[in-house]
Each structure stands twice: as structure tokens, then as C-alpha cells.
PDB file of C-alpha atoms in Angstrom:
ATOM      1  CA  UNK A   1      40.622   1.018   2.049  1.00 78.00           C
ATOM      2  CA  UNK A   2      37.821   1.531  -0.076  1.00 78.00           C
ATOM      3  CA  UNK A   3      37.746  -1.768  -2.005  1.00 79.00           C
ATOM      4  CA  UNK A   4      37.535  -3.414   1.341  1.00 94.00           C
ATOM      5  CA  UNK A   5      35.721  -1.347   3.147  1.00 94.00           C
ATOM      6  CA  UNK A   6      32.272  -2.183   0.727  1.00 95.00           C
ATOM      7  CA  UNK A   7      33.480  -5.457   1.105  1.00 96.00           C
ATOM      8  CA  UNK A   8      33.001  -5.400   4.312  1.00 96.00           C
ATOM      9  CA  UNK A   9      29.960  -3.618   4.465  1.00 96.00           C
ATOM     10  CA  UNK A  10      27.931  -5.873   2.468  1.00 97.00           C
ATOM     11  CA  UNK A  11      28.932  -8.818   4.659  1.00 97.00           C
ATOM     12  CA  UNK A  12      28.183  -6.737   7.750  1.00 97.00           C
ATOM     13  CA  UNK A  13      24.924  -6.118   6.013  1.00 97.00           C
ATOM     14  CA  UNK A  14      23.918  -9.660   4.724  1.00 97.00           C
ATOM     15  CA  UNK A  15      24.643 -11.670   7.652  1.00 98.00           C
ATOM     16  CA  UNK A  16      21.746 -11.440   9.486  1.00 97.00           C
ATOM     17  CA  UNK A  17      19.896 -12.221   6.275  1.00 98.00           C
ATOM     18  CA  UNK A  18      21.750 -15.407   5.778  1.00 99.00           C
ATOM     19  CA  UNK A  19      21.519 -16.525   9.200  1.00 99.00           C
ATOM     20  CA  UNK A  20      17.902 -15.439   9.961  1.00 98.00           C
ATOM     21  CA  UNK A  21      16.913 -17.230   6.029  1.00 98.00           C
ATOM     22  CA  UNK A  22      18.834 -20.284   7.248  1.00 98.00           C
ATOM     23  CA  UNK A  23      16.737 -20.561  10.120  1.00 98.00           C
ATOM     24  CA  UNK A  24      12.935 -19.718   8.892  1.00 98.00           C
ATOM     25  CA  UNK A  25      13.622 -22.304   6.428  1.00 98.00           C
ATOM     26  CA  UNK A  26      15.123 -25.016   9.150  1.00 99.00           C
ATOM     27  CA  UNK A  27      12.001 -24.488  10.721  1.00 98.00           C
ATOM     28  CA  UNK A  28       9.727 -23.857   8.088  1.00 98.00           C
ATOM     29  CA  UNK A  29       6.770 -24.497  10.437  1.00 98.00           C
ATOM     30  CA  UNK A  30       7.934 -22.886  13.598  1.00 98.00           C
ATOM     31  CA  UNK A  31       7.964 -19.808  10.728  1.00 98.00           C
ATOM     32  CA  UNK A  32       4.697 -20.133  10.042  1.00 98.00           C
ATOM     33  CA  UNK A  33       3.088 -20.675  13.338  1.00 98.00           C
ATOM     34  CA  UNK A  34       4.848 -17.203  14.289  1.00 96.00           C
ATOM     35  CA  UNK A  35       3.331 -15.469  10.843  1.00 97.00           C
ATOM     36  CA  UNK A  36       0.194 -16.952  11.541  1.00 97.00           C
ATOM     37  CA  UNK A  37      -0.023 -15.557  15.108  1.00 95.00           C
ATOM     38  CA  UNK A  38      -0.548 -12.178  13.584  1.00 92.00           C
ATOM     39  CA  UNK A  39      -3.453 -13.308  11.071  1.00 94.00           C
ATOM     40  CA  UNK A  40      -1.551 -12.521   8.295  1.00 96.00           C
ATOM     41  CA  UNK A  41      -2.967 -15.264   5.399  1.00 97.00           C
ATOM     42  CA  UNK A  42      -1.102 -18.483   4.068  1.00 98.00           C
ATOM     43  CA  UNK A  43       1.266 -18.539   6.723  1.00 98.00           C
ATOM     44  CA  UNK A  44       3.343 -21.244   5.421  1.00 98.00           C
ATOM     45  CA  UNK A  45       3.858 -19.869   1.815  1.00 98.00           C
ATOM     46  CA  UNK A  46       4.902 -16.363   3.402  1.00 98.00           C
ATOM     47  CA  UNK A  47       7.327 -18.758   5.644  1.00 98.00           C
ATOM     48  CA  UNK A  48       8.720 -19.802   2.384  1.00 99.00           C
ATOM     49  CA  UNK A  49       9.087 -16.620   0.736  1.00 98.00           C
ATOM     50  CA  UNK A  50      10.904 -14.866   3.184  1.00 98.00           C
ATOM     51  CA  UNK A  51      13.092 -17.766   4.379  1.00 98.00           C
ATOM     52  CA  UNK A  52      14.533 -17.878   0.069  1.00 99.00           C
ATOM     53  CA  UNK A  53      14.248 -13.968   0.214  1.00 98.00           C
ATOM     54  CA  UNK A  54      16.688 -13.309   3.207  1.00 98.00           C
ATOM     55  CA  UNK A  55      19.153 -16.454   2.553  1.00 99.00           C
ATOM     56  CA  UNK A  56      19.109 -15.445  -1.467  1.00 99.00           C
ATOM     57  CA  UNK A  57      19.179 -11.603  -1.240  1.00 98.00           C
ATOM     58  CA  UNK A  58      21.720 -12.158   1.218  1.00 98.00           C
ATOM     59  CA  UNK A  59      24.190 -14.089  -0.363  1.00 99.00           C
ATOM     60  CA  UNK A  60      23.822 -12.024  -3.289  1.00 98.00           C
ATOM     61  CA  UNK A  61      24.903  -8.950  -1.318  1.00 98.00           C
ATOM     62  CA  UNK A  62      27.702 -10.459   0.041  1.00 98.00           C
ATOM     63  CA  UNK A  63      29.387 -11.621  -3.300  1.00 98.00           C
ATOM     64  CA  UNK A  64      28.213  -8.539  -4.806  1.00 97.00           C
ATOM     65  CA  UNK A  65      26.108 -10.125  -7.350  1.00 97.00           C
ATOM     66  CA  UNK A  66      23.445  -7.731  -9.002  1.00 97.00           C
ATOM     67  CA  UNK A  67      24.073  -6.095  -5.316  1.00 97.00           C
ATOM     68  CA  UNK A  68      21.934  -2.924  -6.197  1.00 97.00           C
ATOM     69  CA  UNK A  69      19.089  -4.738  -6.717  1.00 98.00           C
ATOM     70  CA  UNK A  70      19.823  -7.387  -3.587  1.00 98.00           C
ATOM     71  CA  UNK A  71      19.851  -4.774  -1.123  1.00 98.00           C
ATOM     72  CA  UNK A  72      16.881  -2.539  -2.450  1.00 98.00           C
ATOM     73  CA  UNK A  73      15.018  -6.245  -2.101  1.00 98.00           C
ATOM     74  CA  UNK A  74      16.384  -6.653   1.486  1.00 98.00           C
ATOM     75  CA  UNK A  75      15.777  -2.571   1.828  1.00 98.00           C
ATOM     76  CA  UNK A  76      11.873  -3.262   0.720  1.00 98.00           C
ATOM     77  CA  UNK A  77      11.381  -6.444   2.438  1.00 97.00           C
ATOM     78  CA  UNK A  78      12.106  -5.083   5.697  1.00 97.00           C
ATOM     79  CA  UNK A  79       9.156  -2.245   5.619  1.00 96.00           C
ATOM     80  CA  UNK A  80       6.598  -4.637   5.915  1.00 95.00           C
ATOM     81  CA  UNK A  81       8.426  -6.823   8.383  1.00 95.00           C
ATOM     82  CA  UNK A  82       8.969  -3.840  10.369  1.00 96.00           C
ATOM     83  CA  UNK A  83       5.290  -2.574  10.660  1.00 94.00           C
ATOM     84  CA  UNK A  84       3.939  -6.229  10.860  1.00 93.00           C
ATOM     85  CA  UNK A  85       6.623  -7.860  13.750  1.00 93.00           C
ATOM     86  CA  UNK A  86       8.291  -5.067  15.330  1.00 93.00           C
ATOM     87  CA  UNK A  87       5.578  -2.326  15.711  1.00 90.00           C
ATOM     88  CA  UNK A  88       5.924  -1.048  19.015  1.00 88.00           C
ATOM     89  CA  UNK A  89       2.584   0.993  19.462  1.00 88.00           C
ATOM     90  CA  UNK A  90       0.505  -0.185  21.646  1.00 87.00           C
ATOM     91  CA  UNK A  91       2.894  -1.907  23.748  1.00 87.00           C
ATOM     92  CA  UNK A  92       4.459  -1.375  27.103  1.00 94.00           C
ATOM     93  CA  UNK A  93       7.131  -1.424  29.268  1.00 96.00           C
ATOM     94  CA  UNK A  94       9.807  -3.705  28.194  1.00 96.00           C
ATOM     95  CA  UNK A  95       8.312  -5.929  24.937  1.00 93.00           C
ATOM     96  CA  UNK A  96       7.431  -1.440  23.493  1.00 93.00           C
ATOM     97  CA  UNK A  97      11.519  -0.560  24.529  1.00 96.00           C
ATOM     98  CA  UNK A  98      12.433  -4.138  22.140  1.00 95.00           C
ATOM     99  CA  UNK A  99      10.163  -3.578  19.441  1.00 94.00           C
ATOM    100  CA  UNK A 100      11.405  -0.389  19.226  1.00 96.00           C
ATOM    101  CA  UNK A 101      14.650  -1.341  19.077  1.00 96.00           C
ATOM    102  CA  UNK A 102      14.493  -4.034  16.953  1.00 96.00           C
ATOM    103  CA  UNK A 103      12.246  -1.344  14.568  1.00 96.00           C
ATOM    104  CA  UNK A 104      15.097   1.029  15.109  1.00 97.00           C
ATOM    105  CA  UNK A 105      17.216  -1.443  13.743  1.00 97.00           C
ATOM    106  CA  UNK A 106      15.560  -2.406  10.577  1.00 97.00           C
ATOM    107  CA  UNK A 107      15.513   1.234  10.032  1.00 97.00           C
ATOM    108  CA  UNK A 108      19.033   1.250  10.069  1.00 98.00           C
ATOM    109  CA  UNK A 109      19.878  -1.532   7.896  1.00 98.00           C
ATOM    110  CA  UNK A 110      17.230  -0.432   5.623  1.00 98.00           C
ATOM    111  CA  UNK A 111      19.293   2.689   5.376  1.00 98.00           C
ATOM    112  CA  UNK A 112      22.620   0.736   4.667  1.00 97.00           C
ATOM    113  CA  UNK A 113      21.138  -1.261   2.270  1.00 98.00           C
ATOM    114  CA  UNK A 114      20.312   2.357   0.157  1.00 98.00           C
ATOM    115  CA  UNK A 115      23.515   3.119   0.187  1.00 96.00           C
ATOM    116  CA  UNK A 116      24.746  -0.304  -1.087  1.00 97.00           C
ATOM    117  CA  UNK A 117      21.966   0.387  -3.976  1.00 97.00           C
ATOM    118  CA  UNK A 118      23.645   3.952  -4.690  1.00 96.00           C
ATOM    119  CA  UNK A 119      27.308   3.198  -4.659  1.00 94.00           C
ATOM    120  CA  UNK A 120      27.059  -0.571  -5.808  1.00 94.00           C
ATOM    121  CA  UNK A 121      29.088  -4.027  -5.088  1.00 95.00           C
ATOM    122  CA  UNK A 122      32.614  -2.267  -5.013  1.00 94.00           C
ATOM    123  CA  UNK A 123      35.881  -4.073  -6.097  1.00 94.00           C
ATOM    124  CA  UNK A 124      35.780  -7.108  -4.741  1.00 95.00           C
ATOM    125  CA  UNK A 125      32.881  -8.579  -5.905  1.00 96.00           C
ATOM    126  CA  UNK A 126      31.250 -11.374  -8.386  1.00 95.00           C
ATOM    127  CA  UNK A 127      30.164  -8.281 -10.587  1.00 94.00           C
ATOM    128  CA  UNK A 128      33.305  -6.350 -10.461  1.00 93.00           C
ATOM    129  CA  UNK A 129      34.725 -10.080 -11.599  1.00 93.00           C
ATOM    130  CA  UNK A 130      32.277 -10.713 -14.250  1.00 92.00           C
ATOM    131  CA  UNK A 131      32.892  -7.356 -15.814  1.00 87.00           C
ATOM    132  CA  UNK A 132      36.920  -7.816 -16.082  1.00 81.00           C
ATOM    133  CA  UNK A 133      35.849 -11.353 -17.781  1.00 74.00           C
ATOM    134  CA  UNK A 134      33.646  -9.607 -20.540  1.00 62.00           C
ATOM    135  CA  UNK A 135      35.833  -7.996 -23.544  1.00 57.00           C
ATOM    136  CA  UNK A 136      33.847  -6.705 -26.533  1.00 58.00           C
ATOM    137  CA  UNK A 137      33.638  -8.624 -29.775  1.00 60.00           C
ATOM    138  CA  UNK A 138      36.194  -7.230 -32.421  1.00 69.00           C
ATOM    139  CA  UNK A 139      34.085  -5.411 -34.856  1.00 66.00           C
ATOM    140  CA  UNK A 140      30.830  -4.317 -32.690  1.00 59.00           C
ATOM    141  CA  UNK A 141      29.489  -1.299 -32.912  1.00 63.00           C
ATOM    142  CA  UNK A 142      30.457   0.571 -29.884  1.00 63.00           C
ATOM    143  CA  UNK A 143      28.269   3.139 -27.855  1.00 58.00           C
ATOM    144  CA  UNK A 144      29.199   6.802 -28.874  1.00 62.00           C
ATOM    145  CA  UNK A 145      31.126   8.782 -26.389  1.00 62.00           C
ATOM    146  CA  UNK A 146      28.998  10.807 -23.967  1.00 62.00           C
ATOM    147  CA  UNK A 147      29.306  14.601 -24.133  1.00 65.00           C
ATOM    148  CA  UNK A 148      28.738  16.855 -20.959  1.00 63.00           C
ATOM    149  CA  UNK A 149      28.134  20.125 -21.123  1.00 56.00           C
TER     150      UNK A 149
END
């Protein structure tokens, strides 16, 4: 259950990356027109960015390729998104009760995506792959044992 359950979990977690990358880059401008509506500076590079920094940290979660440090990217990335595009002080009514749940929800993810940092990619995954592929070289010096106590 385990090995799929992170399995699982990181694709859970990564979708919405992929898909929301996908789309800030398919409309690269529509992007930055919505960036630049809340005077944040070069709209278009920050378009950019986080278009490659969902789709990428996002696919890299989901095959479990240097996961850890994926999803504390994805984990970072959505503090500032969250205070800049989802801050519901100083709203009302219905727009406050979406912001806040759409804040909620980063929270959330953010949280999952800790996790993912603590216990790692799991089984199934490119780096669980990658280290079956690696065998020492005959003859290398070898770490000494660790000793707890």
C-alpha cells in the first residue's frame, strides 16, 4: 500500500501544477496582464517564471525526481502566490469566502508538499530507479559504518 500510496500522492499533488504551468505558459500574455493587475513589476518575466516553475516542479514530483527538493519549490512558491492572488482581507461577501478558500487551499497543499520533502519520492519513482541502477565501483573506498549510541 505504501509504495503506491506516495505514488499517488505526488500525482494528486502535482497535477494542478502541471495543468495550471501548461496554461500560464499557453497564454503567456493573458499571465501577465493578470500579474500586472496587481503592480507587481516585469509582469511578463514573472509570467515566465512561474509558468516553467509549476509545469517543471510538477513533473518532477510526479516521477519522483529530486522530489524533496520539487515539492519544497512548489511548498515555497505558493507563499507568495498566496499573499499576492488569494489574500482575502479586505474583501467581501463572496470574492473574501473564494479567496479564502482558494488561500485555504494553498495552505493545504503547501502542507502536503512538506511531507513529500520529509518522507521523499517513495518506491515507485525515477529516484528510487536511478538508485537500483547505481552499483559501486569494485575497489572504492566505502563510507564507514555508522554507530548509534
Amino acid at each position: 500500500m505504501e509504495r503506491y500510496g506516495v505514488l499517488v500522492a505526488r500525482t494528486l499533488l502535482a497535477v494542478i501544477f502541471i495543468i495550471s504551468g501548461f496554461g500560464k505558459l499557453a497564454d503567456l500574455s493573458g499571465t501577465a496582464a493578470y500579474i500586472g493587475s496587481t503592480g507587481l513589476p516585469a509582469p511578463m518575466l514573472l509570467a515566465l517564471l512561474a509558468g516553467v516553475s509549476e509545469l517543471v516542479g510538477g513533473v518532477m514530483v510526479v516521477v519522483g525526481f529530486q522530489t524533496r527538493l520539487a515539492a519544497i519549490g512548489l511548498a515555497l512558491f505558493l507563499v507568495p502566490a498566496t499573499v499576492l492572488f488569494h489574500n482575502p482581507f479586505g474583501l467581501e461577501g463572496a470574492e473574501a469566502h473564494m479567496q479564502q478558500i482558494h488561500a485555504l487551499k494553498n495552505i493545504a497543499i503547501a502542507g502536503g508538499f512538506l511531507a513529500l520533502a520529509v518522507h521523499g519520492a517513495g518506491a515507485i519513482s525515477l529516484e528510487a530507479w536511478l538508485g537500483r541502477r547505481v552499483r559501486p565501483v569494485e575497489g572504492a573506498p566505502t563510507a564507514p559504518p555508522v554507530v548509534s549510541g
